[in-house]
Short mmCIF file of C-alpha atoms in Angstrom, two decimals:
data_model
loop_
_atom_site.label_atom_id
_atom_site.label_comp_id
_atom_site.label_asym_id
_atom_site.label_seq_id
_atom_site.Cartn_x
_atom_site.Cartn_y
_atom_site.Cartn_z
CA MET A 1 112.29 119.63 21.91
CA ALA A 2 109.30 120.12 24.40
CA ALA A 3 107.05 117.06 22.60
CA LEU A 4 110.05 115.49 23.72
CA ILE A 5 110.23 115.90 27.05
CA LYS A 6 106.95 115.31 27.60
CA LYS A 7 106.95 112.04 26.26
CA GLN A 8 109.78 111.03 27.93
CA ARG A 9 107.76 112.06 31.23
CA SER A 10 104.63 110.21 30.11
CA ILE A 11 106.68 106.98 29.15
CA VAL A 12 108.09 107.47 33.35
CA VAL A 13 104.58 107.88 34.62
CA ILE A 14 103.71 104.57 32.04
CA LEU A 15 106.90 102.31 34.23
CA PHE A 16 105.23 103.44 37.58
CA THR A 17 102.52 102.39 37.21
CA LEU A 18 103.44 99.45 35.61
CA LEU A 19 105.06 99.26 38.45
CA LEU A 20 102.59 99.10 41.05
CA LEU A 21 100.37 97.26 38.67
CA LEU A 22 102.31 94.00 38.34
CA SER A 23 103.00 93.92 42.26
CA PHE A 24 99.02 94.14 42.56
CA LEU A 25 99.20 90.99 40.11
CA SER A 26 102.61 89.65 42.01
CA ILE A 27 100.35 89.38 44.98
CA LEU A 28 97.81 86.87 43.77
CA ALA A 29 100.54 84.18 42.39
CA GLY A 30 101.89 81.53 44.69
CA SER A 31 100.88 77.75 45.25
CA LEU A 32 97.33 79.05 46.27
CA TYR A 33 95.54 81.31 43.60
CA ILE A 34 93.99 84.46 45.38
CA SER A 35 91.27 86.77 43.27
CA PRO A 36 92.48 90.33 42.89
CA PHE A 37 88.80 90.69 44.40
CA ASP A 38 89.85 88.95 47.51
CA VAL A 39 93.24 91.06 48.02
CA ALA A 40 91.79 93.79 47.33
CA LYS A 41 89.35 93.59 50.67
CA VAL A 42 92.73 92.37 52.69
CA LEU A 43 94.42 95.51 51.91
CA MET A 44 91.65 97.35 52.23
CA GLY A 45 91.53 95.69 55.61
CA PHE A 46 87.52 93.64 55.62
CA GLY A 47 89.50 90.06 53.64
CA ASP A 48 88.84 86.49 54.93
CA GLU A 49 91.01 85.79 57.72
CA THR A 50 92.83 83.22 56.15
CA TYR A 51 94.05 85.20 52.46
CA SER A 52 94.60 87.91 55.05
CA LEU A 53 97.21 85.77 56.97
CA ILE A 54 99.20 85.06 53.35
CA ILE A 55 98.67 88.15 52.09
CA TRP A 56 99.99 90.15 55.10
CA ASP A 57 102.72 87.89 56.09
CA ILE A 58 104.17 86.02 53.73
CA ARG A 59 103.45 88.04 50.05
CA LEU A 60 103.00 91.66 50.55
CA PRO A 61 106.42 91.81 52.28
CA ARG A 62 107.97 90.20 49.48
CA VAL A 63 106.43 91.80 47.19
CA VAL A 64 107.20 95.10 48.18
CA LEU A 65 110.73 93.34 48.76
CA ALA A 66 111.59 92.83 45.71
CA LEU A 67 110.51 95.85 44.12
CA LEU A 68 112.07 98.54 46.54
CA VAL A 69 115.64 95.42 45.41
CA GLY A 70 114.82 96.07 41.76
CA ILE A 71 114.28 99.98 42.15
CA ALA A 72 117.80 100.09 44.07
CA LEU A 73 119.33 97.58 41.93
CA GLY A 74 118.68 99.51 38.74
CA VAL A 75 119.28 103.32 40.53
CA ALA A 76 122.25 101.83 41.14
CA GLY A 77 123.22 100.76 37.80
CA ALA A 78 121.94 103.99 36.50
CA ILE A 79 124.18 106.21 38.24
CA MET A 80 127.13 103.91 37.89
CA GLN A 81 126.61 103.89 34.03
CA GLY A 82 127.05 107.33 33.67
CA VAL A 83 129.33 108.81 35.62
CA ILE A 84 132.00 105.82 34.86
CA GLN A 85 130.29 106.38 31.20
CA ASN A 86 130.41 102.80 30.15
CA PRO A 87 127.47 101.39 28.73
CA LEU A 88 128.72 97.60 30.25
CA VAL A 89 129.50 98.58 33.82
CA SER A 90 127.35 97.36 36.77
CA PRO A 91 127.62 97.05 40.64
CA ASP A 92 127.90 93.76 40.49
CA LEU A 93 130.35 93.12 37.60
CA ILE A 94 133.13 95.42 38.84
CA GLY A 95 132.84 94.19 42.24
CA ILE A 96 130.85 96.18 44.54
CA THR A 97 127.61 93.98 45.41
CA GLY A 98 130.99 91.36 45.13
CA GLY A 99 132.62 93.22 48.30
CA GLY A 100 129.29 92.94 50.08
CA ASN A 101 128.73 89.27 49.06
CA VAL A 102 132.29 88.73 50.39
CA ALA A 103 131.46 90.47 53.65
CA ALA A 104 128.35 88.20 54.28
CA ILE A 105 130.12 85.37 53.36
CA ALA A 106 133.27 85.67 55.16
CA PHE A 107 130.59 86.37 58.58
CA LEU A 108 128.53 83.42 58.33
CA THR A 109 130.95 81.54 58.21
CA MET A 110 133.42 82.45 60.40
CA THR A 111 131.34 83.07 63.06
CA GLY A 112 129.73 80.00 62.53
CA GLY A 113 126.04 81.45 62.99
CA ARG A 114 127.05 82.52 66.36
CA PHE A 115 126.03 85.78 65.55
CA SER A 116 122.77 87.25 65.24
CA ILE A 117 121.43 87.59 61.01
CA HIS A 118 120.42 90.69 61.75
CA TRP A 119 124.22 91.63 61.77
CA MET A 120 123.99 90.80 57.51
CA PRO A 121 122.68 93.96 56.86
CA VAL A 122 125.22 95.57 58.34
CA VAL A 123 128.07 93.72 57.39
CA ALA A 124 127.07 93.25 54.07
CA ILE A 125 126.48 97.30 53.47
CA VAL A 126 130.36 97.88 54.75
CA GLY A 127 131.96 95.50 52.94
CA SER A 128 130.15 97.05 49.67
CA LEU A 129 130.98 100.75 50.75
CA LEU A 130 135.04 99.12 51.61
CA THR A 131 135.17 97.42 48.23
CA GLY A 132 134.03 100.72 46.47
CA LEU A 133 136.81 103.00 48.36
CA LEU A 134 139.15 100.34 47.63
CA ILE A 135 137.99 100.63 43.66
CA TYR A 136 138.61 104.47 43.67
CA PHE A 137 142.20 104.81 45.92
CA LEU A 138 143.45 102.40 42.98
CA ALA A 139 142.07 103.87 40.26
CA TRP A 140 143.49 107.24 41.88
CA LYS A 141 146.41 109.41 39.51
CA ARG A 142 145.80 112.69 39.76
CA GLY A 143 142.10 111.67 39.74
CA ALA A 144 139.88 108.53 39.31
CA SER A 145 139.00 108.28 35.59
CA PRO A 146 136.26 105.89 34.44
CA THR A 147 138.45 103.37 32.36
CA ARG A 148 140.50 102.74 35.57
CA ILE A 149 137.63 102.12 37.64
CA VAL A 150 136.22 99.81 34.55
CA LEU A 151 139.28 97.74 34.94
CA ILE A 152 140.28 97.99 38.58
CA GLY A 153 137.08 97.03 39.01
CA LEU A 154 137.18 93.98 37.01
CA GLY A 155 140.23 92.75 38.78
CA ILE A 156 138.49 93.00 42.24
CA SER A 157 135.22 91.30 41.48
CA ALA A 158 137.68 87.81 40.18
CA ALA A 159 139.55 88.57 43.41
CA MET A 160 135.95 88.66 45.29
CA SER A 161 135.49 85.67 43.09
CA ALA A 162 138.04 84.22 44.55
CA LEU A 163 137.18 85.04 47.95
CA ILE A 164 133.69 83.72 48.03
CA ILE A 165 135.04 80.29 47.03
CA TYR A 166 138.04 80.47 49.75
CA PHE A 167 135.53 81.14 52.33
CA ILE A 168 132.62 78.66 51.37
CA ILE A 169 135.60 75.68 50.91
CA THR A 170 136.81 76.43 54.46
CA GLY A 171 133.45 77.68 56.91
CA PRO A 172 131.51 74.79 57.97
CA THR A 173 129.76 72.83 55.69
CA TYR A 174 126.29 72.75 57.45
CA LEU A 175 126.50 76.41 56.38
CA THR A 176 127.21 75.97 52.89
CA ALA A 177 123.59 75.33 51.38
CA GLN A 178 122.55 79.16 52.78
CA ALA A 179 126.03 80.93 51.73
CA MET A 180 125.30 79.12 48.46
CA SER A 181 121.43 80.81 48.62
CA TRP A 182 122.83 84.03 49.87
CA LEU A 183 125.01 84.14 47.03
CA THR A 184 121.96 82.90 44.40
CA GLY A 185 119.87 86.03 45.44
CA SER A 186 116.46 85.38 46.50
CA VAL A 187 113.51 87.49 48.27
CA HIS A 188 112.43 84.24 49.70
CA GLY A 189 111.50 84.74 53.84
CA ALA A 190 110.67 88.41 53.93
CA SER A 191 109.65 90.15 56.07
CA TRP A 192 108.00 93.91 57.36
CA LEU A 193 111.99 93.74 59.21
CA SER A 194 113.51 93.42 56.15
CA VAL A 195 111.40 95.61 54.26
CA GLY A 196 112.05 98.71 56.98
CA THR A 197 115.56 98.22 56.92
CA LEU A 198 116.23 98.60 53.40
CA THR A 199 113.41 101.35 53.17
CA PRO A 200 115.15 104.49 54.07
CA TRP A 201 118.15 103.59 51.86
CA VAL A 202 115.87 104.21 48.85
CA VAL A 203 113.30 106.88 50.47
CA ILE A 204 116.72 108.76 51.44
CA LEU A 205 119.19 107.94 48.71
CA ILE A 206 117.24 108.28 45.34
CA PRO A 207 114.96 111.77 45.87
CA ILE A 208 119.45 113.33 46.77
CA VAL A 209 120.57 111.41 43.01
CA ILE A 210 118.11 112.81 41.26
CA TYR A 211 118.43 115.77 42.57
CA ALA A 212 122.43 115.88 41.64
CA SER A 213 121.34 114.09 38.50
CA ARG A 214 122.79 116.95 36.58
CA HIS A 215 126.13 116.30 37.08
CA ILE A 216 126.17 112.98 35.39
CA ASP A 217 124.58 115.02 32.71
CA VAL A 218 127.96 117.43 32.86
CA LEU A 219 130.13 114.53 33.10
CA GLN A 220 129.28 113.20 29.67
CA PHE A 221 130.65 115.42 28.19
CA GLY A 222 134.36 115.45 29.47
CA GLU A 223 136.40 116.25 32.59
CA GLN A 224 137.29 119.86 30.75
CA ILE A 225 134.21 120.77 29.96
CA ALA A 226 132.80 119.34 32.84
CA GLY A 227 135.30 121.44 35.06
CA GLY A 228 135.10 124.76 32.94
CA LEU A 229 130.68 124.77 33.34
CA GLY A 230 131.34 124.54 37.05
CA SER A 231 131.37 120.53 38.04
CA SER A 232 133.78 119.87 40.60
CA VAL A 233 134.47 116.51 38.57
CA GLN A 234 136.36 114.90 41.17
CA ARG A 235 133.97 115.59 44.12
CA SER A 236 130.88 114.42 42.08
CA ARG A 237 131.68 111.53 40.92
CA LEU A 238 132.93 110.65 44.24
CA LEU A 239 129.38 111.03 45.48
CA LEU A 240 127.13 110.07 42.73
CA LEU A 241 129.52 106.48 43.08
CA GLY A 242 128.82 106.66 47.15
CA ALA A 243 125.53 106.51 46.55
CA SER A 244 125.45 103.84 43.83
CA VAL A 245 127.89 101.92 46.06
CA LEU A 246 125.23 102.34 48.98
CA LEU A 247 121.88 101.43 46.89
CA ALA A 248 123.79 98.55 45.46
CA GLY A 249 125.66 97.37 49.15
CA ALA A 250 121.75 97.81 50.87
CA ALA A 251 120.35 95.53 48.25
CA VAL A 252 122.59 93.23 48.42
CA SER A 253 122.52 92.90 52.57
CA ILE A 254 118.40 91.84 52.64
CA ALA A 255 118.40 90.05 49.43
CA GLY A 256 122.24 88.64 48.58
CA GLY A 257 123.90 88.53 45.05
CA ILE A 258 121.37 89.17 42.62
CA ALA A 259 123.55 90.43 39.47
CA PHE A 260 122.41 91.74 36.26
CA ILE A 261 119.36 94.37 37.00
CA GLY A 262 122.24 97.26 36.92
CA LEU A 263 122.86 96.25 33.92
CA MET A 264 119.69 95.52 32.18
CA ALA A 265 117.56 98.04 33.88
CA PRO A 266 119.19 101.39 32.50
CA HIS A 267 119.45 100.03 28.85
CA LEU A 268 116.13 99.75 28.64
CA ALA A 269 115.48 102.59 30.25
CA ARG A 270 117.35 104.45 27.72
CA LYS A 271 115.54 103.04 24.74
CA TRP A 272 112.40 104.45 26.32
CA VAL A 273 112.84 107.72 28.09
CA GLY A 274 116.31 108.68 26.22
CA SER A 275 119.82 109.65 28.58
CA PRO A 276 118.94 113.31 30.20
CA SER A 277 119.65 111.42 34.08
CA ILE A 278 116.34 113.12 35.79
CA ARG A 279 114.44 110.72 34.21
CA LEU A 280 116.50 108.31 33.16
CA ILE A 281 116.77 107.02 36.89
CA PRO A 282 113.80 106.81 38.12
CA ALA A 283 112.78 104.98 34.70
CA ALA A 284 115.67 102.41 35.33
CA GLY A 285 114.29 102.06 38.53
CA CYS A 286 111.04 100.81 37.71
CA ILE A 287 112.11 98.55 35.12
CA GLY A 288 114.46 97.46 37.17
CA GLY A 289 111.53 96.83 40.27
CA MET A 290 109.52 95.21 37.74
CA LEU A 291 112.45 92.31 36.83
CA LEU A 292 112.72 91.57 40.02
CA ILE A 293 109.34 90.97 40.39
CA ILE A 294 108.50 88.92 37.37
CA ALA A 295 112.13 86.67 37.92
CA ASP A 296 110.35 86.06 42.22
CA VAL A 297 107.04 85.03 40.77
CA MET A 298 108.62 83.02 38.14
CA GLY A 299 110.27 80.68 41.05
CA ARG A 300 107.79 80.22 43.05
CA THR A 301 104.67 79.60 40.49
CA LEU A 302 106.71 77.14 37.75
CA PHE A 303 108.13 74.93 39.86
CA SER A 304 105.83 74.65 42.58
CA PRO A 305 106.20 73.74 45.19
CA LEU A 306 109.28 74.97 44.86
CA ASP A 307 110.57 77.98 45.15
CA ILE A 308 113.36 78.88 42.98
CA PRO A 309 115.88 81.93 43.95
CA ALA A 310 114.80 84.62 41.56
CA GLY A 311 118.83 85.63 41.48
CA GLY A 312 118.35 82.56 39.30
CA PHE A 313 115.96 83.46 36.78
CA ILE A 314 117.53 86.78 36.38
CA ALA A 315 121.14 85.15 34.81
CA LEU A 316 119.59 83.23 32.80
CA PHE A 317 118.12 86.06 31.10
CA GLY A 318 120.62 88.74 31.94
CA ALA A 319 123.95 86.50 30.78
CA PRO A 320 122.59 86.38 27.00
CA PHE A 321 121.49 90.13 27.69
CA PHE A 322 125.62 91.45 28.60
CA ILE A 323 126.80 89.15 25.88
CA TYR A 324 124.69 90.96 23.33
CA LEU A 325 125.70 94.10 24.51
CA MET A 326 129.31 93.32 24.08
CA LEU A 327 128.21 92.15 20.74
CA THR A 328 126.27 95.14 19.55
CA SER A 329 128.66 97.98 21.25
CA HIS A 330 132.08 96.14 19.99
CA LYS A 331 130.09 96.77 16.05
CA ARG A 332 128.94 99.84 17.17
CA GLY A 333 133.15 101.05 17.63
CA ARG A 334 133.96 98.99 14.08
CA GLY A 335 131.83 101.02 12.20
CA SER A 336 132.61 104.24 14.46
CA SER A 337 136.19 103.24 13.28
#
């Protein structure tokens, strides 16, 4: 057992190291290739002035933002799957990110762009949080069971999709392209301001979640056993889901509707580090960061000079991944019956 735990910890360290390495390598890519040596010189403060402008003002904020958004979505998905005890859920599939998207698109179209774009993060976070509270309230019946949360979340997700279409159709035509770009999800145009906006949510919430991760593991034994072990089931579930909603909402508020990372990252992490949440959560965060960085690099290099939103590449792989999970879970269910 001790050897297994040591191995899982080593894998988490390896994933974190790979995330840092991939982040560094992604700085090299773009319409202008910059060598690793030149990037290192710029980061140490004595590089070429042109390279310094490109790296510090354009590429580095974009890479750091992709890293933070991917981590937030990966951790949010890991929390949600653990608390709801369903490997097929994620913040985007049960309507949480949809709520943030609706709030952002409604703010954009109903105000006609008259208010500062810097209000978008606040609006999206509030939208995600209100959607999460609505799902939890509707699922409450002498407690909020995981099954009811999922079923109601799927219904809310469909409703949010309909509302998004309504606001885009009824909104000003000149804002349609901006709304569609938001919905696809992208870190294009990232700035240090957007990095600074998202960083506190990631830095504060993730350590709290890791500290409280034992409650996720206890919930796996069922509500009665979890209660017998001293866990306040409903309070733990509400607080952990709240942290998941805030992380997903903060990510959506900056990068738009990037889907499937919250689904894929926890599954990949579970294959490598097992199910103990204290190792699963950081591993899912690292994988989420790597997935979004890879998607962003593909978006800005494969079709250069076009810059394809990273959310499009994530969806390209995420949709088949979801179908695969549906099929395999159905086969496992039949095998166990």
